Coordinates of C-alpha atoms and ligand atoms in Angstrom, one line a residue:
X1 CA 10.5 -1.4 78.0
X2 CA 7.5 -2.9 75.6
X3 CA 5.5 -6.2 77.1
X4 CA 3.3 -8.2 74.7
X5 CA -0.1 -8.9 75.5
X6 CA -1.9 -11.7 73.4
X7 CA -5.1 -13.2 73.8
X8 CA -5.5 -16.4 73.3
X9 CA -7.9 -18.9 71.6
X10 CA -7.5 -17.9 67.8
X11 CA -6.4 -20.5 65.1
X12 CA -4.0 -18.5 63.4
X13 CA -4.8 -18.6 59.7
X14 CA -3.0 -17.0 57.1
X15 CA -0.1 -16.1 55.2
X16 CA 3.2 -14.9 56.9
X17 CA 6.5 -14.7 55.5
X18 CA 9.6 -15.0 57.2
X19 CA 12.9 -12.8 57.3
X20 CA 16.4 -13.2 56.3
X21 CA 18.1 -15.6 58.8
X22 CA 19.3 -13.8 62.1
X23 CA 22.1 -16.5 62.2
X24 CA 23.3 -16.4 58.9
X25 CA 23.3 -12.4 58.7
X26 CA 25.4 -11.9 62.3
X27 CA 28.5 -14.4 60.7
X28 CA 28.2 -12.6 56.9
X29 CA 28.1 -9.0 58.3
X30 CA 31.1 -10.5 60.7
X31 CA 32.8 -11.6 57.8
X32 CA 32.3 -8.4 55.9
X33 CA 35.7 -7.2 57.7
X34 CA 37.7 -9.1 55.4
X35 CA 36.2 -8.3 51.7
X36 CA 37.4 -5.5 49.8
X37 CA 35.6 -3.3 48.9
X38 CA 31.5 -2.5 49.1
X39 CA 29.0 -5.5 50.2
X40 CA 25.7 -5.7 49.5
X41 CA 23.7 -7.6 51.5
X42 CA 19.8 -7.9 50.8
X43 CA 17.5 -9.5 53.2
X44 CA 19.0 -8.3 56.4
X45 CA 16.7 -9.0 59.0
X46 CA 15.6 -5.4 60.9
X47 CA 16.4 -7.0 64.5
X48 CA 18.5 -6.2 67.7
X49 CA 21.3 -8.0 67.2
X50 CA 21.6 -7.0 63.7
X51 CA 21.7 -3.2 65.0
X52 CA 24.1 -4.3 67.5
X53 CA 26.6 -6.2 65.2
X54 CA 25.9 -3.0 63.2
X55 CA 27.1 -0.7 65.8
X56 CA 30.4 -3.0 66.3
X57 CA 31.1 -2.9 63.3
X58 CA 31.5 0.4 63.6
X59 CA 32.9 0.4 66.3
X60 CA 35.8 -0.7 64.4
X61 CA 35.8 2.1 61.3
X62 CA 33.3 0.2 59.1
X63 CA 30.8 2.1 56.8
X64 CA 27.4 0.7 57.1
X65 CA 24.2 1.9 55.4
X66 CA 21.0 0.7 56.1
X67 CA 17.8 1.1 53.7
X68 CA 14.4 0.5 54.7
X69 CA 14.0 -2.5 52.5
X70 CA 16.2 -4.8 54.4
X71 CA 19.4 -3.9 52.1
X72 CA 23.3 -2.9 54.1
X73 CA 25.6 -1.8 52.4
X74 CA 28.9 -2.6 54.3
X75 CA 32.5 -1.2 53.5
X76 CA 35.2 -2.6 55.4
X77 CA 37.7 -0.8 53.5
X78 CA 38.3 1.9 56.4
X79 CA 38.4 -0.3 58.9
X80 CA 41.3 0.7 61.7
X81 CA 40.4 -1.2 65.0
X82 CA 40.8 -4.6 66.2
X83 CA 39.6 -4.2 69.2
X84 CA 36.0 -5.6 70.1
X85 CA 34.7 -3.6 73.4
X86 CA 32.6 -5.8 76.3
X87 CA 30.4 -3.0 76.0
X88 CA 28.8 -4.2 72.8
X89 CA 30.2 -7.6 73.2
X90 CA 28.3 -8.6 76.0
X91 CA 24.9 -7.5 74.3
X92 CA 25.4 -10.4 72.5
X93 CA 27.5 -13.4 72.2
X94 CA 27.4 -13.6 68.1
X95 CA 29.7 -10.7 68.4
X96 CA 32.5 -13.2 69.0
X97 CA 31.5 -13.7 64.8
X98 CA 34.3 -10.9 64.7
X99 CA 37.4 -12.6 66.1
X100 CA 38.0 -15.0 63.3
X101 CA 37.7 -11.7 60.9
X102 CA 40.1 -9.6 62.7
X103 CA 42.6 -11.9 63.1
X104 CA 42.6 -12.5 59.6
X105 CA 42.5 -8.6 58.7
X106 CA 44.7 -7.3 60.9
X107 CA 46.6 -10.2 62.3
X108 CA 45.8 -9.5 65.8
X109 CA 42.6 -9.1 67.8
X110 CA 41.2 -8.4 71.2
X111 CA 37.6 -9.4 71.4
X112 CA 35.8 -9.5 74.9
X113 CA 34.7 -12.7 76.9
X114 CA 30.8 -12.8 76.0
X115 CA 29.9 -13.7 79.3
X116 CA 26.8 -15.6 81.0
X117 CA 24.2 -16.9 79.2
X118 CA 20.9 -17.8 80.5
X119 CA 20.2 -21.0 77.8
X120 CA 23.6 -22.8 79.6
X121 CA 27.5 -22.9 79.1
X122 CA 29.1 -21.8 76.3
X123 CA 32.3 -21.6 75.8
X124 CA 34.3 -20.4 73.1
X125 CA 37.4 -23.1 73.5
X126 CA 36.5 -24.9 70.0
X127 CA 36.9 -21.5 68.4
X128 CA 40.1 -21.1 70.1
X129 CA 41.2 -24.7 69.3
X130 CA 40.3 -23.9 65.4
X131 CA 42.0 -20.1 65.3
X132 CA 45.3 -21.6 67.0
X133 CA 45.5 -24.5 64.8
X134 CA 45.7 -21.8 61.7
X135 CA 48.8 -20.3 63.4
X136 CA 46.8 -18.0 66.0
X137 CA 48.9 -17.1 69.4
X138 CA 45.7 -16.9 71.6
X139 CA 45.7 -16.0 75.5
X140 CA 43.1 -14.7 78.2
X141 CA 43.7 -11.1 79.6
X142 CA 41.4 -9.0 81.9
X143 CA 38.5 -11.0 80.1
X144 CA 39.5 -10.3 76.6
X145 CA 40.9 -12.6 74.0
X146 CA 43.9 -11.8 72.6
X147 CA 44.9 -13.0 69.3
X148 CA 48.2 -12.8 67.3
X149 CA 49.5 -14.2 64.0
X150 CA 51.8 -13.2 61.7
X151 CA 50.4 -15.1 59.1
X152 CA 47.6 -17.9 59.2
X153 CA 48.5 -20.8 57.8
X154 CA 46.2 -23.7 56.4
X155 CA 45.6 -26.7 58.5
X156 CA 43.9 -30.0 59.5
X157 CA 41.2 -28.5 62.5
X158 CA 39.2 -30.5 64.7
X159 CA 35.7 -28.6 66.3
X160 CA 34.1 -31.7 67.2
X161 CA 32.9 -31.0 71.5
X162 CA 30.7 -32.9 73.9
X163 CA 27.6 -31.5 72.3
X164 CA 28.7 -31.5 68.6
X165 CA 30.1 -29.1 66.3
X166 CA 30.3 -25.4 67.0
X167 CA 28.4 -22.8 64.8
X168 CA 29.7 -19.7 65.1
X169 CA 33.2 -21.7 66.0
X170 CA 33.0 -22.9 62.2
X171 CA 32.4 -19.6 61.0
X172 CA 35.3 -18.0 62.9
X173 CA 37.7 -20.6 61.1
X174 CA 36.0 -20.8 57.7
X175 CA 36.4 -17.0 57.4
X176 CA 40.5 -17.3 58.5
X177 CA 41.0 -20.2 56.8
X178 CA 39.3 -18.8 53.8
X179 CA 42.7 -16.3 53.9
X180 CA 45.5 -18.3 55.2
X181 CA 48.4 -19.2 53.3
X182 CA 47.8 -23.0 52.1
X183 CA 44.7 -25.4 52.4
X184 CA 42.4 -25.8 55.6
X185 CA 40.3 -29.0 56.3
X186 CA 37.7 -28.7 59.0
X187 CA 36.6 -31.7 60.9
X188 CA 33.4 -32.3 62.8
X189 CA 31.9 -28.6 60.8
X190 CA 29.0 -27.4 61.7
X191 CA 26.4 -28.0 58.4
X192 CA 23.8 -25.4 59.7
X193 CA 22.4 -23.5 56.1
X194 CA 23.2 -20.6 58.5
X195 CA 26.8 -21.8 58.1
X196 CA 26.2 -22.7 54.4
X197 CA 24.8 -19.3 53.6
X198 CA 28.0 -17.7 55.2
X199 CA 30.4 -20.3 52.6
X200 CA 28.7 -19.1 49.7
X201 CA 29.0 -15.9 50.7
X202 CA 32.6 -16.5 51.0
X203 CA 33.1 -17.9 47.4
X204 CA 31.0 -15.1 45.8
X205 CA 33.5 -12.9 47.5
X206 CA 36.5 -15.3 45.8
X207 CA 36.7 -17.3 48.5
X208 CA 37.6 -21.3 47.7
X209 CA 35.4 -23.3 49.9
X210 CA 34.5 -27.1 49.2
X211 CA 31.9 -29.3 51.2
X212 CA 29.8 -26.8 52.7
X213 CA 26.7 -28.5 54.5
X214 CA 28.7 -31.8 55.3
X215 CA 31.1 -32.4 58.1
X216 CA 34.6 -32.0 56.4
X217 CA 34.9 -28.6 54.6
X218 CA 38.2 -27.6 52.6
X219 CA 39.7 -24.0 52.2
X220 CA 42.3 -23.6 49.5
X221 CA 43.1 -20.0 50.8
X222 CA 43.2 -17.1 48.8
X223 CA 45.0 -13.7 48.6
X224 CA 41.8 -11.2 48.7
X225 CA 38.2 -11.2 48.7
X226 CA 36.1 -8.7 46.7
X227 CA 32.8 -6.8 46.8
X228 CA 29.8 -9.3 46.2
X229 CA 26.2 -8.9 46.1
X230 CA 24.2 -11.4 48.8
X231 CA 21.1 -12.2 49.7
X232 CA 20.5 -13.8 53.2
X233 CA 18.3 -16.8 53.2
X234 CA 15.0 -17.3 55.2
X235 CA 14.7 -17.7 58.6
X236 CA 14.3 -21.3 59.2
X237 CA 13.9 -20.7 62.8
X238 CA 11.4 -18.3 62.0
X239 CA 9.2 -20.2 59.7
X240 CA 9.4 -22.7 62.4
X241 CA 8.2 -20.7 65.2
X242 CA 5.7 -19.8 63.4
X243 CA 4.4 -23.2 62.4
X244 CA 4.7 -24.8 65.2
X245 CA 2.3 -21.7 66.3
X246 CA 0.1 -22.7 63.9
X247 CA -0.4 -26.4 65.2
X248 CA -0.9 -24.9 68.9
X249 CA -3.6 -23.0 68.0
X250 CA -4.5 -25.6 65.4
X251 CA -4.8 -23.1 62.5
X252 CA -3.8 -23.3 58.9
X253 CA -1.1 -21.0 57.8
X254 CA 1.1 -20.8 54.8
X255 CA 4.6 -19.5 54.5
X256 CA 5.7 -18.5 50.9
X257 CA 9.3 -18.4 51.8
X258 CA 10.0 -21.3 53.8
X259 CA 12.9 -23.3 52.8
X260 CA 11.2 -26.7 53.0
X261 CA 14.7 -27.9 52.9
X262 CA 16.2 -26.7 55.4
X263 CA 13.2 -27.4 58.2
X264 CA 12.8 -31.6 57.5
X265 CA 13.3 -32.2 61.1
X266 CA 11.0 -30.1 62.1
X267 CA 7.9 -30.6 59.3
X268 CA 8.5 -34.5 60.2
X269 CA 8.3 -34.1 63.9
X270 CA 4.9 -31.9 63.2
X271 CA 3.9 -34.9 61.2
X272 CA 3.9 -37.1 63.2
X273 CA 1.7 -34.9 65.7
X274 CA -0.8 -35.3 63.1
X275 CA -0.1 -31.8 61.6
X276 CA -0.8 -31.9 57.6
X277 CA 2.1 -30.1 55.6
X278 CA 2.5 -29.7 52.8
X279 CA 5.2 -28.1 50.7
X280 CA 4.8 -26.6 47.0
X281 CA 6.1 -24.1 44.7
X282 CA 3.1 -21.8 47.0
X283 CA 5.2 -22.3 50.1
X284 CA 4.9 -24.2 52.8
X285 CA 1.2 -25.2 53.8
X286 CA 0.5 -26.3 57.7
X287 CA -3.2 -27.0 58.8
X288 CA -4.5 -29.2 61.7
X289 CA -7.1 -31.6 60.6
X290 CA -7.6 -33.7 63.7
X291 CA -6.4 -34.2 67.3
X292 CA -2.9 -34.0 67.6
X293 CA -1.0 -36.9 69.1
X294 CA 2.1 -36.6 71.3
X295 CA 5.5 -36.6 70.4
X296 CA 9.2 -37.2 71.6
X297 CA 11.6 -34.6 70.5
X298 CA 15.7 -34.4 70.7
X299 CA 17.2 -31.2 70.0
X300 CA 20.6 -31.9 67.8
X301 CA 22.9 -30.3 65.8
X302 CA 21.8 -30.1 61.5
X303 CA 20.2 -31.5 60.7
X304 CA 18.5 -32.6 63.9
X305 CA 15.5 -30.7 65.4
X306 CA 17.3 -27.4 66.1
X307 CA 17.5 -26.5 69.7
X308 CA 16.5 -22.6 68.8
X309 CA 12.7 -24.7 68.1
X310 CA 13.2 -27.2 71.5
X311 CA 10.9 -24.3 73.7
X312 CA 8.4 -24.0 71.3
X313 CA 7.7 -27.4 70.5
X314 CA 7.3 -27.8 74.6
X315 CA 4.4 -24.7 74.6
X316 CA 3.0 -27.0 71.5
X317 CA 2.7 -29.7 73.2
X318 CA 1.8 -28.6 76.4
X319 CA -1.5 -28.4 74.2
X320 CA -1.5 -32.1 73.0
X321 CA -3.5 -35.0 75.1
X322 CA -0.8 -37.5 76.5
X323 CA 3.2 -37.7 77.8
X324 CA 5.8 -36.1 75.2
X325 CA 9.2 -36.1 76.3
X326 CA 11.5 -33.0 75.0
X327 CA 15.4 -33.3 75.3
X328 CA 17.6 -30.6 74.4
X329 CA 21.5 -32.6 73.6
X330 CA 22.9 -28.9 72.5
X331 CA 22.3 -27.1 75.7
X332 CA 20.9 -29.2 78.0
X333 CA 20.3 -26.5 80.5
X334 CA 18.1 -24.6 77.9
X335 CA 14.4 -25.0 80.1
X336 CA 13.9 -21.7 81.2
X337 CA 10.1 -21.6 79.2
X338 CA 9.5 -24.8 81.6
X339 CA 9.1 -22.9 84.9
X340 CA 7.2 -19.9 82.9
X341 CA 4.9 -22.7 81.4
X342 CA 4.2 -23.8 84.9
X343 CA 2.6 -20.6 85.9
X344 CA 0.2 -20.9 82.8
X345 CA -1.0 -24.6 84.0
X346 CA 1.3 -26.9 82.5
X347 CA 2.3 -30.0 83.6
X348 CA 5.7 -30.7 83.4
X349 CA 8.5 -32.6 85.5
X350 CA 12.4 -32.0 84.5
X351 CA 15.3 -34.5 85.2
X352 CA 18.3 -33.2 84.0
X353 CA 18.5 -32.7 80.1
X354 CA 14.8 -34.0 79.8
X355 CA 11.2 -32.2 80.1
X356 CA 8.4 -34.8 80.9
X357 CA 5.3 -33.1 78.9
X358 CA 2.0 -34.2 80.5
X359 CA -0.2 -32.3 77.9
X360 CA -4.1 -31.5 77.2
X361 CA -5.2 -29.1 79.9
X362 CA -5.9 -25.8 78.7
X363 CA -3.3 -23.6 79.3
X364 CA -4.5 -20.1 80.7
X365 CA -2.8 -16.9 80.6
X366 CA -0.9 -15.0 82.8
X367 CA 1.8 -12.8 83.3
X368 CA 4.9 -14.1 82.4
X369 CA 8.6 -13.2 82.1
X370 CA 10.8 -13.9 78.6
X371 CA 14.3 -15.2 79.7
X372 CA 15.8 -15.8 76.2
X373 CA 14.8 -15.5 72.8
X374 CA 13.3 -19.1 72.2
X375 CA 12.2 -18.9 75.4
X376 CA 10.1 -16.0 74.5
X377 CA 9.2 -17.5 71.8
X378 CA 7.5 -20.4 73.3
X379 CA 5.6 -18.3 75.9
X380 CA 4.1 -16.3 72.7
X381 CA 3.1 -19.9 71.8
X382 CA 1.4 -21.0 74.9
X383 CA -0.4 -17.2 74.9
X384 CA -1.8 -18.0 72.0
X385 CA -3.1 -21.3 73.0
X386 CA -4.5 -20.2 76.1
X387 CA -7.5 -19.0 77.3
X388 CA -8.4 -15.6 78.1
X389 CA -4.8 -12.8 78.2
X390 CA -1.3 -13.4 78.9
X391 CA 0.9 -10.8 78.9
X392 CA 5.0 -11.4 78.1
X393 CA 7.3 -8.8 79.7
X394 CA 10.8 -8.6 79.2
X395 CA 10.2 -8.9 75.0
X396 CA 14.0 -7.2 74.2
X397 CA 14.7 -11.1 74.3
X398 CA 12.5 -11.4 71.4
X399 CA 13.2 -8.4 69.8
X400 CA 16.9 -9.7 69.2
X401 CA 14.9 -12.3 67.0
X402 CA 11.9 -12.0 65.7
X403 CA 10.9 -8.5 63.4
X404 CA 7.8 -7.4 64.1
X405 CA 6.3 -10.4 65.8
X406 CA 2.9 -8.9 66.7
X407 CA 2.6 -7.4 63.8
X408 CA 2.6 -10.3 61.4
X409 CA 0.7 -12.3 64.4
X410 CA -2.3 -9.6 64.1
X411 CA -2.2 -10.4 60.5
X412 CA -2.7 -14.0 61.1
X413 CA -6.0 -12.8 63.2
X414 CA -4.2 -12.8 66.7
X415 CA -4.9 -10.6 69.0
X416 CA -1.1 -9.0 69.9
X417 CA -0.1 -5.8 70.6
X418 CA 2.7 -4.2 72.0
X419 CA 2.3 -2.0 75.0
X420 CA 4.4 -0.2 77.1
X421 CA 5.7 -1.7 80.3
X422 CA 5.5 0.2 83.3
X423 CA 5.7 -2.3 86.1
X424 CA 9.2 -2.8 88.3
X425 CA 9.5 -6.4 87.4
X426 CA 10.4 -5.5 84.0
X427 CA 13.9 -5.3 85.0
X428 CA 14.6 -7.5 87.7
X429 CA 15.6 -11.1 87.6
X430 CA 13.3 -13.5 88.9
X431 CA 14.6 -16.1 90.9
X432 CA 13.8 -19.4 88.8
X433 CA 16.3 -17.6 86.2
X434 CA 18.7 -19.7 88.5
X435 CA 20.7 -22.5 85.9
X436 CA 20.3 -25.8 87.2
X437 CA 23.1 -28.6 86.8
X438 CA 23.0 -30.8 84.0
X439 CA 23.3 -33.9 86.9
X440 CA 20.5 -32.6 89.0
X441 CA 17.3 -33.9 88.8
X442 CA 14.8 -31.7 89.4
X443 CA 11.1 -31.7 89.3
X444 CA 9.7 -28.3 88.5
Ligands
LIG1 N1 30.5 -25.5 72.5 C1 31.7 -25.9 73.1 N2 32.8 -25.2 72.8 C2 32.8 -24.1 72.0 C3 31.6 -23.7 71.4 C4 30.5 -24.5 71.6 O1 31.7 -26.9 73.8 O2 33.9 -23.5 71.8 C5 29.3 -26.3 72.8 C6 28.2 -25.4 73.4 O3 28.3 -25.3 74.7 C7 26.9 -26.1 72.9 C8 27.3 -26.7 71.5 O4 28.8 -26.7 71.5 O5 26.7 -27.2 73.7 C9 26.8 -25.9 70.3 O6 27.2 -24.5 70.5 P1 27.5 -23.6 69.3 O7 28.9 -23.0 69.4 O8 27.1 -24.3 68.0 O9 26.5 -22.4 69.5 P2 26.7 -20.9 69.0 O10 27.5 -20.9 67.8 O11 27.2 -20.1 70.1 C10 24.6 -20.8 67.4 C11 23.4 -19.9 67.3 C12 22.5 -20.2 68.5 C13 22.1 -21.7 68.4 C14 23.4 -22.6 68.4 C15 23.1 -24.0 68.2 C16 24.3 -17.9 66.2 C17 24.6 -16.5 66.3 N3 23.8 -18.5 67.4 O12 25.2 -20.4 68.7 O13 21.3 -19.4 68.3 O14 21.3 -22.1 69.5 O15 24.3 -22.1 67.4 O16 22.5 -24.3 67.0 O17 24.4 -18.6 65.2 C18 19.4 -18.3 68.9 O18 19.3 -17.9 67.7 O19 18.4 -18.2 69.8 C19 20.6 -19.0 69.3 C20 20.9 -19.1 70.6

C-alpha cells in the first residue's frame, strides 16, 4: 500500500487538466451491456473503479480493450452472465450501475447488496422502486438482488427520497426504460451532467431520451441500441478539487478543460471567498488576489454545491480567518475529513448535519488516515496548506478517483510524492471511522 507525503506551503500555480468524469464513465460502461455491437468510449478516466467496473464487466462475458490514451473499446455482444458477484460488487457501490442493464439484457439479474459505506446510508430502495415500476419482480436473497421481468414495460416512475433524487438510481431506470416496451416518464430525475453524459450516450446509441438535465425525463423505448462512438466529459469534480486547492494555497491555476458550466455552484461559492475566476475560451482561470473571507456552504443535489466538493471546501476553509458553516443535505453523515482535520489544528465543532468552521490558524501537517475518496481529497488539501509534511496513508481511497494526483500536483510545483507504506496502520480501521447519527450532536 502507497501513502502520499506533501509538503505544504506552495501556492500551486499552473496548468492542470482534468480527466474524463469517474461518474459518468462507471453508468456508460454499465450501460454498455445493452448496445449491440462495439463501443467506443474515449476519455475513460485510468482509475480504480474504472478497472474494477472493467473487471465486472467481464465478469459477465464482455470484451474490453483498453489503450493507453484513455480509449475502451467494449463489446457486449458475448455477454452470458447476469450474475453480479459481492466479490467485485462490494469494491464498489457504482457496480449496482449494472442491475438496471441486466435486467434489461437478460430479463433477470442477481446483483449483490453493496454494503457499508463509510460517507453514510445508502440504500438502493429508489432504484428498486424505479426497476419495479417498469415491470421488474424484485426480492432480497442471501444479500443479492434478484430481478425478474419478462418484459419491461414503460411507465410513470417517481425517484424523489428524503435527500433528493438518486444518481445512479436514475441511471439504472434511464437505461431500462430506454428498452421497455412503451414510454417512461421519470419524476424527481437526477440532472447531474454525469447523468446527462449517460442520456446522450443513450441516444447516440438510438436511444429516445427527452429532458435530460431537468427533473422529468421521457423514454419512448426502443427495440435495440447500436455501436456508438463517446467521449466522456470532464471531471467536474476533479476540476473542483483542484481549484478549491488552488484557493487553499492561494495560487493561480488554470484548467483548459473545465466545463464552466457544469461547476456554477462551486466558482460562485469561491467567489464569494474572494477567489477571482474567471472563465474563457483558455479554460478556467482561479487566482487569489486578497484575503479570503469566509463562507457558508450547503451540499445539494445539481445543481447545488455537490457533496463529492463538501470535504474540500472544509480543508479550504479551515484556512480562511472567521466562522464558515459547511452542511452536507445529501449525506449528512459524510464528516469523516473533520476528525482527520482536527489532528492537523483545526478548529471545528459538529452538530448533526453541520460542521462549525472556526478558520485562520495555520494548519500543520501530520500523519493522517484517508477514509473515503473526498475525504482524501480534502486531507491532500489541508497538506498543502500546511506547514511543514503531512503524510496521507490509506490513498486506495483516492486512487478510486483521482489519476495521478501527485503527479499533476508536482507539476503545479507541489511537493507530492508517492511512497510506499510500510507501517501497520495502513490497514486497520481507526476508531473515529465510527458513523455518527444524523440526531446526535456532537462536538469533535
Ligand atoms: N438515496 C435513497 N435511496 C436510494 C438511493 C439514494 O434514499 O435508493 C439517498 C442517499 O442515501 C443519499 C441521496 O439519496 O442521501 C443521494 O444518493 P445517490 O443515489 O444520488 O448517490 P449514488 O448514486 O449512490 C452518486 C455518486 C456519488 C455522489 C452521489 C451524490 C456515482 C458512481 N456516485 O452516488 O459519488 O456522492 O451520487 O451526488 O455516481 C464520489 O464520487 O465520491 C461519490 C461518492
Amino acid at each position: 500500500m502507497d501513502m502520499l507525503t506533501i509538503q505544504g506551503g506552495t501556492p500551486l500555480r499552473g496548468t492542470v487538466r482534468v480527466e474524463g468524469a469517474k461518474n459518468a464513465a462507471l453508468p456508460i460502461m454499465a450501460a454498455c451491456l445493452v448496445v449491440r455491437g462495439q463501443v467506443q468510449l474515449a476519455q475513460v478516466p485510468d482509475l480504480v473503479d474504472v478497472a474494477t467496473m472493467t473487471q465486472l464487466l467481464q465478469s459477465l462475458g464482455c470484451v474490453i480493450n483498453r489503450t493507453k490514451t484513455q480509449t475502451a473499446t467494449i463489446d457486449a455482444d458475448s455477454a452470458n452472465r447476469s450474475f453480479a458477484d459481492y466479490e467485485l460488487v462490494r469494491r464498489m457501490r457504482a457496480s449496482i450501475c449494472v442491475l438496471g442493464p441486466l435486467l434489461a439484457r437478460f430479463g433477470k439479474a442477481q446483483v449483490s447488496l453493496p454494503g457499508g459505506c463509510n460517507i453514510g446510508h445508502r440504500p438502493i430502495d429508489l432504484h428498486l422502486k424505479g426497476l419495479a415500476a417498469l415491470g421488474a419482480d424484485l426480492r432480497i436473497e442471501n444479500g443479492y438482488v434478484v430481478a425478474t421481468a419478462t418484459r419491461l414495460r414503460g411507465a410513470d416512475v417517481e425517484l424523489g427520497g428524503p435527500s433528493g433524487s438518486t444518481v445512479t438510481g436514475t441511471c439504472n431506470v434511464m437505461v431500462a426504460a430506454a428498452l421497455a416496451k412503451g414510454r417512461t416518464t421519470i419524476r424527481s430525475a437526477a440532472c447531474e451532467p454525469e447523468v446527462v453524459d449517460l442520456g446522450n450516450f443513450l441516444n447516440a446509441a438510438g436511444a429516445q431520451i427527452s429532458g435530460l438535465g431537468t427533473s422529468v425525463v421521457e423514454i419512448s423505448g426502443v427495440e435495440s441500441l447500436q455501436g456508438v462512438t463517446h467521449t466522456i466529459l470532464p471531471d467536474r469534480i476533479e476540476a473542483a478539487t483542484f481549484a478549491i486547492a488552488a484557493a487553499a494555497t492561494r495560487g493561480n491555476i488554470l484548467i483548459p478543460n473545465a466545463r464552466t458550466e457544469d461547476l456554477t455552484s462551486v466558482i460562485d461559492a469561491l467567489r464569494v471567498m474572494g477567489v477571482r475566476i474567471v472563465s474563457s475560451s483558455a479554460g478556467l482561470e482561479v487566482s487569489c488576489h486578497s484575503e479570503l473571507q469566509p463562507v457558508d456552504i450547503v451540499a445539494m443535489p445539481y445543481p447545488g454545491i455537490p457533496t463529492d466538493t463538501q470535504a474540500q471546501f472544509m480543508a479550504c476553509l479551515c484556512t480562511v480567518q472567521g466562522v464558515s458553516k459547511v452542511r452536507d443535505a445529501v449525506f449528512p453523515d459524510r464528516f469523516m475529513h473533520a476528525a482527520e482535520l482536527l489532528r492537523m489544528g483545526a478548529n471545528l465543532q459538529r452538530h448533526g448535519d453541520l460542521t462549525v468552521v472556526h478558520g485562520g490558524q495555520r494548519l500543520t501537517g501530520a500523519s493522517v488516515m484517508a477514509s473515503d475518496l473526498r475525504a482524501s481529497a480534502a486531507l491532500v488539501i489541508a497538506g498543502l496548506a500546511a506547514t511543514d509534511q503531512t503524510t496521507v496513508r490509506r490513498i486506495y481511497h483516492l486512487d478510486r478517483g483521482y489519476a495521478r494526483l501527485e503527479e499533476k500536483l508536482t507539476a503545479l510545483g507541489a511537493p507530492v510524492s508517492r511512497v510506499p507504506d510500510s507501517s501497520n496502520t495502513a490497514d486497520v480501521q481507526p476508531p473515529h471511522f465510527k458513523l455518527q447519527k444524523r440526531s446526535e450532536r456532537t462536538i469533535l
